[in-house]
XYZ file of C-alpha atoms in Angstrom:
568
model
C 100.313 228.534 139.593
C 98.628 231.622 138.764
C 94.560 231.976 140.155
C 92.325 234.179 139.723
C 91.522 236.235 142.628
C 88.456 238.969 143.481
C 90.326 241.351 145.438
C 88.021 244.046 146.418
C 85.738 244.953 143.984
C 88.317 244.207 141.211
C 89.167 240.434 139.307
C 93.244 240.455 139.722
C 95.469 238.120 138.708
C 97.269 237.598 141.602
C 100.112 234.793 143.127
C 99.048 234.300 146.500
C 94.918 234.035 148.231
C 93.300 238.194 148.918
C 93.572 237.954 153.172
C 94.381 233.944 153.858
C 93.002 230.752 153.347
C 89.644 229.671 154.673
C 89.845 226.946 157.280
C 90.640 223.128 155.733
C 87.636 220.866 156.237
C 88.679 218.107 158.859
C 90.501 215.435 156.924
C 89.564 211.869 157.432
C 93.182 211.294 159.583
C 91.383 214.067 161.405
C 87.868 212.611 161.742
C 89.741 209.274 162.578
C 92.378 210.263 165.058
C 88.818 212.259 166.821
C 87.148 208.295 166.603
C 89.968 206.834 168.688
C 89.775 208.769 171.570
C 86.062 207.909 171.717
C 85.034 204.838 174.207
C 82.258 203.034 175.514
C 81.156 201.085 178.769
C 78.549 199.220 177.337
C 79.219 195.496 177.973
C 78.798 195.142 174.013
C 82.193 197.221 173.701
C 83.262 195.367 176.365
C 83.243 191.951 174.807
C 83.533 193.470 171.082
C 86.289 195.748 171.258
C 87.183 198.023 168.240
C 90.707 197.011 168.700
C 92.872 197.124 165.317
C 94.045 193.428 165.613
C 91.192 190.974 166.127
C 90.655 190.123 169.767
C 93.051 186.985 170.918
C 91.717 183.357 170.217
C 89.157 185.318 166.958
C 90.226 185.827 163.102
C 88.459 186.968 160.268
C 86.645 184.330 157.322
C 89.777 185.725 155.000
C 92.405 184.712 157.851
C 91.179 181.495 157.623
C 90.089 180.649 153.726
C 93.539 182.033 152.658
C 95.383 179.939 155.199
C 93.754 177.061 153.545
C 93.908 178.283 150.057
C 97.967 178.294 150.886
C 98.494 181.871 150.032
C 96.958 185.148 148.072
C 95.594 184.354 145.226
C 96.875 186.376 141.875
C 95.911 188.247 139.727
C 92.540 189.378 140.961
C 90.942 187.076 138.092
C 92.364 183.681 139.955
C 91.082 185.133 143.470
C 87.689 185.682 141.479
C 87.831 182.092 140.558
C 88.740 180.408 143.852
C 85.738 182.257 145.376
C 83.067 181.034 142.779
C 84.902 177.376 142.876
C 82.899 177.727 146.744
C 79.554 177.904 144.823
C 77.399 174.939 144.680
C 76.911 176.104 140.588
C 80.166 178.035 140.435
C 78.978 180.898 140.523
C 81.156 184.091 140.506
C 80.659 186.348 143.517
C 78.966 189.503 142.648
C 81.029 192.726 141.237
C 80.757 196.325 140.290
C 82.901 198.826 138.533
C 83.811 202.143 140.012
C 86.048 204.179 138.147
C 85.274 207.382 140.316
C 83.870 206.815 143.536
C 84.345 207.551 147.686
C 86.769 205.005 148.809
C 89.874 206.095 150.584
C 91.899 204.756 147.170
C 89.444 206.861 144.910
C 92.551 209.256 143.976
C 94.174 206.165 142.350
C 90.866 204.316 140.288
C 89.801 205.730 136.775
C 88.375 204.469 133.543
C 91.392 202.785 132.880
C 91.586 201.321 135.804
C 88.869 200.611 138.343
C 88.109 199.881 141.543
C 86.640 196.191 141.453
C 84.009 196.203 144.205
C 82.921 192.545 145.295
C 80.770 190.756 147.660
C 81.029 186.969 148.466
C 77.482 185.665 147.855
C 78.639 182.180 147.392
C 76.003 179.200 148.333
C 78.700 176.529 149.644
C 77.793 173.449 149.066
C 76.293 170.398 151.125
C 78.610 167.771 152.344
C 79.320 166.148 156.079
C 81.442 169.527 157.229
C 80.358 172.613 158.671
C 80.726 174.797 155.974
C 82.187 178.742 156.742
C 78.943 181.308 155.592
C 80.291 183.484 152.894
C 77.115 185.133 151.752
C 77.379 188.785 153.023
C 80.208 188.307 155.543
C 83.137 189.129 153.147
C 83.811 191.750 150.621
C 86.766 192.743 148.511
C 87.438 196.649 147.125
C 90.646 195.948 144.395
C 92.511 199.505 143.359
C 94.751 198.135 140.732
C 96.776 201.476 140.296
C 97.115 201.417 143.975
C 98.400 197.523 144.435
C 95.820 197.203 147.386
C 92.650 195.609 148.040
C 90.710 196.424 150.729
C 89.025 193.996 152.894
C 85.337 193.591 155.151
C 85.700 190.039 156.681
C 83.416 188.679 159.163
C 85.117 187.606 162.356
C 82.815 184.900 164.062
C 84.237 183.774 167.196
C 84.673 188.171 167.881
C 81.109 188.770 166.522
C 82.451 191.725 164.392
C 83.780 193.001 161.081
C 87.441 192.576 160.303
C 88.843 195.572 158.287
C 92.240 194.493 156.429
C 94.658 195.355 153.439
C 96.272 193.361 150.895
C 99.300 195.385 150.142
C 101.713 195.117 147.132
C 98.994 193.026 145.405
C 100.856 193.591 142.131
C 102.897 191.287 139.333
C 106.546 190.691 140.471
C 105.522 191.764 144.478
C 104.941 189.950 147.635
C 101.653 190.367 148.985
C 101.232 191.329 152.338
C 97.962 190.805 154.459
C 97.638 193.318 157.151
C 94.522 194.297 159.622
C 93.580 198.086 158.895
C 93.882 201.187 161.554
C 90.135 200.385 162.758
C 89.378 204.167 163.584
C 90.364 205.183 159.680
C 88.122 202.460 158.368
C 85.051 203.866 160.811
C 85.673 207.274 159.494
C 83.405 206.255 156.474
C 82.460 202.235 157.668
C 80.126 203.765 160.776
C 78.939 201.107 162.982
C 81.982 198.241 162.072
C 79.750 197.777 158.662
C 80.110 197.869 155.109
C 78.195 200.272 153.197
C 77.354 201.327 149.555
C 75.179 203.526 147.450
C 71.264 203.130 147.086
C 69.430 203.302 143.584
C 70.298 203.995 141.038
C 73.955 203.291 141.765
C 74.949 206.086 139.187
C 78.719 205.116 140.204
C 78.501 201.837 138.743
C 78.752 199.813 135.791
C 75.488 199.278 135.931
C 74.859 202.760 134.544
C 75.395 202.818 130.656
C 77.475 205.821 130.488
C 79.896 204.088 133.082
C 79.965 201.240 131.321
C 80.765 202.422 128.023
C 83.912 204.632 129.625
C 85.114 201.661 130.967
C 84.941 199.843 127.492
C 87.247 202.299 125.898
C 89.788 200.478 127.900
C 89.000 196.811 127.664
C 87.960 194.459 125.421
C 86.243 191.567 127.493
C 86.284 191.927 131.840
C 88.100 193.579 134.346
C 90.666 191.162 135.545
C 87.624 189.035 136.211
C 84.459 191.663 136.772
C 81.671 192.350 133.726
C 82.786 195.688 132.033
C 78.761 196.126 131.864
C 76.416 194.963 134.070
C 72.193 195.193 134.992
C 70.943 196.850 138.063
C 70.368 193.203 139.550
C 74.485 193.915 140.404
C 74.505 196.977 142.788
C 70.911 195.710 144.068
C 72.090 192.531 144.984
C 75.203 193.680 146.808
C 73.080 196.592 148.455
C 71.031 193.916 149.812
C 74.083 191.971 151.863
C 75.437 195.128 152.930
C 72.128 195.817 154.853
C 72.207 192.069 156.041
C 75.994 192.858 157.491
C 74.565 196.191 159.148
C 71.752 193.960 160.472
C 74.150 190.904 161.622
C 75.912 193.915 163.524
C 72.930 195.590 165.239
C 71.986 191.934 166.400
C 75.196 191.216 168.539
C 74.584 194.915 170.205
C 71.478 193.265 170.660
C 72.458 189.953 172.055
C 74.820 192.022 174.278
C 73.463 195.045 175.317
C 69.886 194.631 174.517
C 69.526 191.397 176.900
C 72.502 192.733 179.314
C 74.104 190.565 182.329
C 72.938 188.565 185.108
C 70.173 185.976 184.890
C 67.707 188.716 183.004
C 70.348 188.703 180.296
C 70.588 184.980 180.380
C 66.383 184.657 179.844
C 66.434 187.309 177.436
C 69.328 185.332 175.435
C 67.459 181.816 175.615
C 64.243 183.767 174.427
C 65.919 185.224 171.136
C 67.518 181.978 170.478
C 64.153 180.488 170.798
C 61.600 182.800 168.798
C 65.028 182.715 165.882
C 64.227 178.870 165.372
C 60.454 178.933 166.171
C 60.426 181.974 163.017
C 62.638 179.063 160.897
C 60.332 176.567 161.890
C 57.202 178.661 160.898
C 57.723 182.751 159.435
C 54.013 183.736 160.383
C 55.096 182.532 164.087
C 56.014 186.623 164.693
C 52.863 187.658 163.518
C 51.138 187.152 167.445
C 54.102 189.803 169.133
C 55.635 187.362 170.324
C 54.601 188.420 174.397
C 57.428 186.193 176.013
C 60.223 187.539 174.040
C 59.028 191.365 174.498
C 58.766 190.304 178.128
C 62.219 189.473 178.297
C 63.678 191.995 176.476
C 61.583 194.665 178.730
C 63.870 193.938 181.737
C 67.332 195.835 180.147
C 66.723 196.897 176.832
C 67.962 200.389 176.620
C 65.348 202.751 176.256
C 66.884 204.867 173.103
C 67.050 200.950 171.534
C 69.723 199.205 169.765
C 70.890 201.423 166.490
C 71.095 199.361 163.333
C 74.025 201.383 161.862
C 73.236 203.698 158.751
C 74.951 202.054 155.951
C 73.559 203.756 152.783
C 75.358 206.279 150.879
C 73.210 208.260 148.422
C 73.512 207.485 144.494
C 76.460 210.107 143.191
C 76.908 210.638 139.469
C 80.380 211.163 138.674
C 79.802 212.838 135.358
C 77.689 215.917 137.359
C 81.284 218.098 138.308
C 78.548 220.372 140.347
C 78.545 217.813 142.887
C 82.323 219.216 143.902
C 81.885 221.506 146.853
C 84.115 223.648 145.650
C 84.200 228.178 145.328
C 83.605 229.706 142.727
C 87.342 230.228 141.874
C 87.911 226.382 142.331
C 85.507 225.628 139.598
C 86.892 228.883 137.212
C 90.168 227.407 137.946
C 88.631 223.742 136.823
C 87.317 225.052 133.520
C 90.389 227.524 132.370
C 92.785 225.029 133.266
C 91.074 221.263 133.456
C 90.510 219.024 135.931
C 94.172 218.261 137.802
C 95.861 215.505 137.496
C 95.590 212.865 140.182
C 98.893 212.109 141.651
C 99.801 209.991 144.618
C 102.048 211.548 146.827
C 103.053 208.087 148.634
C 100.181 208.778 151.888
C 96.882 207.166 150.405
C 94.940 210.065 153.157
C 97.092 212.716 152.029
C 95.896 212.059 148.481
C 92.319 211.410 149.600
C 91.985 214.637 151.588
C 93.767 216.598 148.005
C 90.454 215.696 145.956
C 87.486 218.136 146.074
C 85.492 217.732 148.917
C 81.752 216.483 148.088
C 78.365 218.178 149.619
C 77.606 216.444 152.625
C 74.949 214.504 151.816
C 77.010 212.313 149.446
C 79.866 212.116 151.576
C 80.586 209.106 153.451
C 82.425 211.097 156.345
C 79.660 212.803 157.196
C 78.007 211.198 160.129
C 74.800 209.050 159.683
C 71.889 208.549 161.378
C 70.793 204.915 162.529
C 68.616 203.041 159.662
C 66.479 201.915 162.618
C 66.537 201.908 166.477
C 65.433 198.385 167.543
C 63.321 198.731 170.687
C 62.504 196.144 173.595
C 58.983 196.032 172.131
C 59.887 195.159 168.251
C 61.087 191.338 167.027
C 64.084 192.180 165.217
C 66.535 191.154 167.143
C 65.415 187.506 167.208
C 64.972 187.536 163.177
C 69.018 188.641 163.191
C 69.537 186.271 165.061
C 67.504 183.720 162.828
C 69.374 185.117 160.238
C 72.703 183.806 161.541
C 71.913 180.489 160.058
C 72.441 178.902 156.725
C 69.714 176.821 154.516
C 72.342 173.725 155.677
C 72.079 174.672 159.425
C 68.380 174.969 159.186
C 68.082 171.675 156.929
C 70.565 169.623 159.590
C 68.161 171.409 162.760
C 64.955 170.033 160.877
C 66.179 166.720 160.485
C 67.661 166.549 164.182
C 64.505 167.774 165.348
C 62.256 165.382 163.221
C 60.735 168.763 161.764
C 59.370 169.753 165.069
C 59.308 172.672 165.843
C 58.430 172.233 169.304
C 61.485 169.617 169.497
C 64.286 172.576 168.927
C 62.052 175.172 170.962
C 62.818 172.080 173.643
C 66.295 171.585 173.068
C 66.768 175.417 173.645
C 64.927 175.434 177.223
C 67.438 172.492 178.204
C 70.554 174.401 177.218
C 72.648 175.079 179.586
C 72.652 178.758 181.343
C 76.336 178.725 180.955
C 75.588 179.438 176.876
C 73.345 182.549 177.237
C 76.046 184.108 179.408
C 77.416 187.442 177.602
C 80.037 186.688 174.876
C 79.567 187.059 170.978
C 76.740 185.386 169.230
C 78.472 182.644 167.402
C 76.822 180.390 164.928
C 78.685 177.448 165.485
C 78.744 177.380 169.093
C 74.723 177.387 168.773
C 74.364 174.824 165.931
C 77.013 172.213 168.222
C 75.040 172.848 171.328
C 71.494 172.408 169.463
C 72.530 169.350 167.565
C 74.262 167.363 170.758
C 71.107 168.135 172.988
C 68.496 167.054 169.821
C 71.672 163.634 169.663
C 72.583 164.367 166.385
C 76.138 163.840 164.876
C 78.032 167.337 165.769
C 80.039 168.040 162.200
C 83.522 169.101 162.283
C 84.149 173.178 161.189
C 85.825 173.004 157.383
C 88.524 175.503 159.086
C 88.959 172.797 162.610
C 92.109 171.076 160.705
C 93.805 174.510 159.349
C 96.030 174.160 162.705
C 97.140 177.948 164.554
C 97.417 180.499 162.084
C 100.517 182.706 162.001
C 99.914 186.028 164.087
C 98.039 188.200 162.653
C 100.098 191.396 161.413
C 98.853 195.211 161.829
C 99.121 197.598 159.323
C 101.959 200.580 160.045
C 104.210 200.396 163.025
C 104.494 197.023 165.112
C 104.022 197.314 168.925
C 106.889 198.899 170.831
C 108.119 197.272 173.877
C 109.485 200.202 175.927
C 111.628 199.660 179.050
C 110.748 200.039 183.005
C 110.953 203.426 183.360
C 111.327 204.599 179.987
C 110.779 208.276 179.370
C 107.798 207.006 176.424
C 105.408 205.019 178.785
C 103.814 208.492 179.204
C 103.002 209.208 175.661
C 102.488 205.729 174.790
C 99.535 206.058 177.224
C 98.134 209.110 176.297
C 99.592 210.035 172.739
C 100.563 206.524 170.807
C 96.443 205.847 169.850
C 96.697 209.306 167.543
C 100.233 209.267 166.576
C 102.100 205.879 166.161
C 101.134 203.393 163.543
C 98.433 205.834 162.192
C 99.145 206.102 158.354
C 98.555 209.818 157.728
C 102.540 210.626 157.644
C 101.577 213.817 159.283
C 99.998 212.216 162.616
C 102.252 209.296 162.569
C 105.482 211.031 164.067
C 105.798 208.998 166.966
C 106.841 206.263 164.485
C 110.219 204.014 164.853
C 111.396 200.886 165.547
C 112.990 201.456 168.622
C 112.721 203.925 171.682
C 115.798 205.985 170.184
C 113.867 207.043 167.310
C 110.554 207.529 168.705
C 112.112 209.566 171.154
C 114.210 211.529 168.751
C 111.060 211.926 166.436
C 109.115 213.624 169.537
C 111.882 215.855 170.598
C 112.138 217.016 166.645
C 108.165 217.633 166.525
C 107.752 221.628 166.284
C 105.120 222.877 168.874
C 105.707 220.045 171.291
C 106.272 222.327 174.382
C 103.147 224.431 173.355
C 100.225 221.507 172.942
C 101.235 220.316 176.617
C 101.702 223.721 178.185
C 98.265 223.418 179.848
C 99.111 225.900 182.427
C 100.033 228.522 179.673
C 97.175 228.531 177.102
C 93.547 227.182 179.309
C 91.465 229.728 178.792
C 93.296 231.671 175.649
C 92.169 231.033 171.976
C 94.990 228.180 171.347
C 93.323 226.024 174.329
C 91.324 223.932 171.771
C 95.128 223.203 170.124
C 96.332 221.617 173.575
C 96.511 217.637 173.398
C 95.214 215.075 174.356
C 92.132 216.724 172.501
C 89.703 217.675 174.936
C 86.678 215.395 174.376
C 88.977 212.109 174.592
C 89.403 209.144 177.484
C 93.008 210.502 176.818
C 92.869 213.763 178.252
C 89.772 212.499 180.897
C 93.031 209.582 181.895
C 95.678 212.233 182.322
C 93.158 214.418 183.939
C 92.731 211.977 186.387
C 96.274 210.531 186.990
C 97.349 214.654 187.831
C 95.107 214.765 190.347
C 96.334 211.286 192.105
C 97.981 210.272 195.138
C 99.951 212.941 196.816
C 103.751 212.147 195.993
C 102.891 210.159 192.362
C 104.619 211.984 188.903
C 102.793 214.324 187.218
C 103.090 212.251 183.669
C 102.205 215.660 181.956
C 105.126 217.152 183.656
C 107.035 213.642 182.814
C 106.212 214.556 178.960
C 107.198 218.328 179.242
C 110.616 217.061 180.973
C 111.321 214.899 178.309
C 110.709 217.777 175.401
C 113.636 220.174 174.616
C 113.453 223.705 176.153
C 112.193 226.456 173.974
C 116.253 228.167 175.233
C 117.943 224.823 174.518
C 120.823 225.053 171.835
């Protein structure tokens, strides 16, 4: 294509950039494969891993309602109408509209077609079950041009946001439910949590404009979602996105807030307690609640627990100066138009192709914490409170004879064993509560569902590599970055066997030079050596080279394995 250059102090028509490129922006496989090699020691990431599948014995809300629902639901109309069938009124869940927005898929949704944003708000309704809680804990993103929806489902028994795909969502394909590369998701989802825009949602269909693009295209809904909507919409699911954000901060809180040992174990109890004492009574907080700050003095990190910063700010699609693009970009924009969005088959590829936006409405730029909960605040105990449906709270009041001093009771008798550090879990408190007040214990609607098949991760599957293989090396220090990862450019340790994967490394131009440590420390291609730097990677091999006297060098194992640069 011929651009228009300013060469010197003259406007040229020329082929080719005047003296190079500028340096790409990090793309988000970059920003991603950067998140992996991070790692914490707290005993919240400890017990909450950010592991891609969901730890062993845990699956998300979705696992479960679909295994009961006996499949996917299609089209994206029926799986609207199975979710409001688990309304006490039937309600439908609430939905937006966003034909141009900041999701990974946003180089495949338009005005023709799309993205269907939802968010389970469904009131279930009363019966002799334990009902799952919907409201806030899942949430749907459906890219119709890209046969995917993307999934937030809240994993109880893991105390943590699920992030999964349902692939070839289309007429005449098989669906496919998959869990997500978690350090992609986190890219944009900081904190394990789902986010959105704040007022006035300018992205939505809540805006008129929007709404009246979209209507050029259809006649009644969106295979299920209003074409127009009121600001009630985006408020409404704005408002559960901060509750997830909150429901995350308080199991950092349960975890790392209270810590270990029998401090932890006090500090548990007291949450528990001050959660059903604020059911029991809101204004209870208003006094400071001195026993609970007490408690929470003993461990509580002194920088406080982060509740993660979920908010986006309000874009408006229609303003093209929002693109942070040159000068030449935007000439380019207006002589020729705005390109045409075509997927080239790698859904970050296309992503990173679209015109980078300013920072501040990007949602790869990093975020700063809503709110740092501190040992002497009461948050914590109101998340926790918050964990509980209007049918737990109605079966504790009944139990309890509507005393509040009954439940604040039956938590001091609890056993110690139940304030030792695992994942707040709802149901594990409501059984325990309910047997020590001796009231009936309900079954869970999902205890009959049987085991679920295992769960399946998006990409590559796990590689079982031989004693002594030549790849126990990489997969080590190299596999997090480069296998499975679904940029096609950082997934070329890929295959289904050691042949390939092997073959694929030994093909990989610039092998030799990104673990020739010896060669380039302290030259201007250092920064290019791998594992990066500032990873638990390179701080692992770092570690393992300076060893026991006589153990393999498994940088040197790698190098062996490579080609020579002389090899014919």
């Amino acid at each position: 294509m011929i651009r228009l250059r300013l060469c010197g102090a003259g406007l040229l028509l020329a082929l080719s950039a005047c003296g190079g490129d500028e340096p790409a922006e990090p793309g988000v496989a970059d920003v991603a494969a950067k998140i992996s090699t991070q790692r914490s020691d707290s005993l919240h990431a400890r017990i909450i891993p950010e592991s891609d599948l969901p730890p062993e014995g845990s699956r998300s809300l979705l696992d479960y309602w679909l295994a009961e629902q006996g499949g996917i639901p299609f089209p994206f109309s029926r799986f609207v109408e199975a979710l409001a069938a688990e309304d006490s009124r039937g309600r439908d869940p609430l939905m937006v509209l966003i034909p141009d927005g900041r999701s990974l898929l946003k180089a495949q949704a338009d005005f023709t077609a799309p993205r269907i944003v939802l968010a389970a708000s469904m009131q279930t309704p009363e019966g002799a079950l334990q009902q799952p809680d919907f409201k806030g804990r899942l949430y749907l993103g459906f890219t119709e041009l890209a046969n995917e929806i993307e999934v937030l489902s809240y994993n109880e028994q893991a105390g943590r946001f699920e992030f999964q795909l349902i692939s070839d969502y289309c007429e005449g394909c098989n669906p496919r439910l998959v869990y997500a590369k978690r350090a992609i998701c986190i890219t944009c989802h900081q904190g394990g949590v789902p986010i959105f825009s704040v007022r006035p949602w300018a992205e939505t269909n809540a805006q008129a404009g929007i709404a009246a693009r979209i209507a050029e295209h259809y006649s009644d809904s969106v295979h299920g979602a209003p074409i127009a909507t009121t600001l009630e919409m985006p408020d409404a699911i704005d408002n559960l996105t901060n509750q997830a954000a909150v429901l995350a901060a308080t199991q950092r809180a349960w975890l790392d807030g209270c810590g270990s040992g029998a401090a932890g174990v006090t500090c548990r109890r007291e949450l528990l307690r001050h959660a059903l004492r604020w059911i029991s009574n809101p204004a209870s907080l208003d006094d400071g609640a001195p026993d609970l700050v007490a408690a929470q003095r003993v461990q509580w990190p002194a920088a406080g627990i982060p509740i993660a910063g979920n908010d986006l700010r309000s874009r408006d699609p229609f303003d093209s100066g929002l693109y942070q693009e040159s000068f030449w970009a935007q000439l380019r924009r207006l002589i020729f138009g705005e390109p045409p969005r075509q997927s080239t088959g790698d859904k970050l590829a296309d992503f990173d192709l679209l015109p980078r936006l300013p920072a501040e409405f990007d949602p790869l730029s990093r975020r700063e914490p809503k709110k740092n909960i501190l040992a002497t605040d009461v948050d914590a105990a109101l998340g926790v409170a918050l964990l509980f449906t209007s049918q737990d709270r109605a079966r504790l009041e009944q139990a309890s004879n509507y005393s509040g001093a009954a439940l604040e009771r039956a938590v001091q008798a609890l056993p110690d064993k139940l304030f030792e550090p695992a994942p707040l879990r709802r149901s594990v408190l409501m059984n325990a509560l309910l047997e020590r007040l001796g009231a009936p214990v309900p079954a869970h609607r999902f205890a009959d569902l049987g085991e679920l098949s295992p769960p399946l991760l998006e990409g590559e599957p796990p590689l079982a590599l031989a004693a002594g293989s030549p790849l126990e090396p990489f997969e080590r220090y190299c596999f997090a970055c480069h296998r499975g990862n679904p940029s096609a450019r950082l997934n070329f340790m890929a295959g289904p066997d050691e042949a390939s994967v092997l073959a694929s490394i030994k093909a990989k131009e610039n092998m030799q030079e990104v673990l020739d440590w010896e060669r380039y420390r302290g030259t201007r291609k250092e920064g290019q050596l791998m594992p990066p730097a500032d990873s638990w990677q390179r701080e692992d091999l770092m570690q393992a080279r300076a060893g026991q006297a006589g153990e393999p060098d498994p940088l040197e194992q790698m190098r062996e394995t490579l080609p020579s640069m002389f090899d014919f």
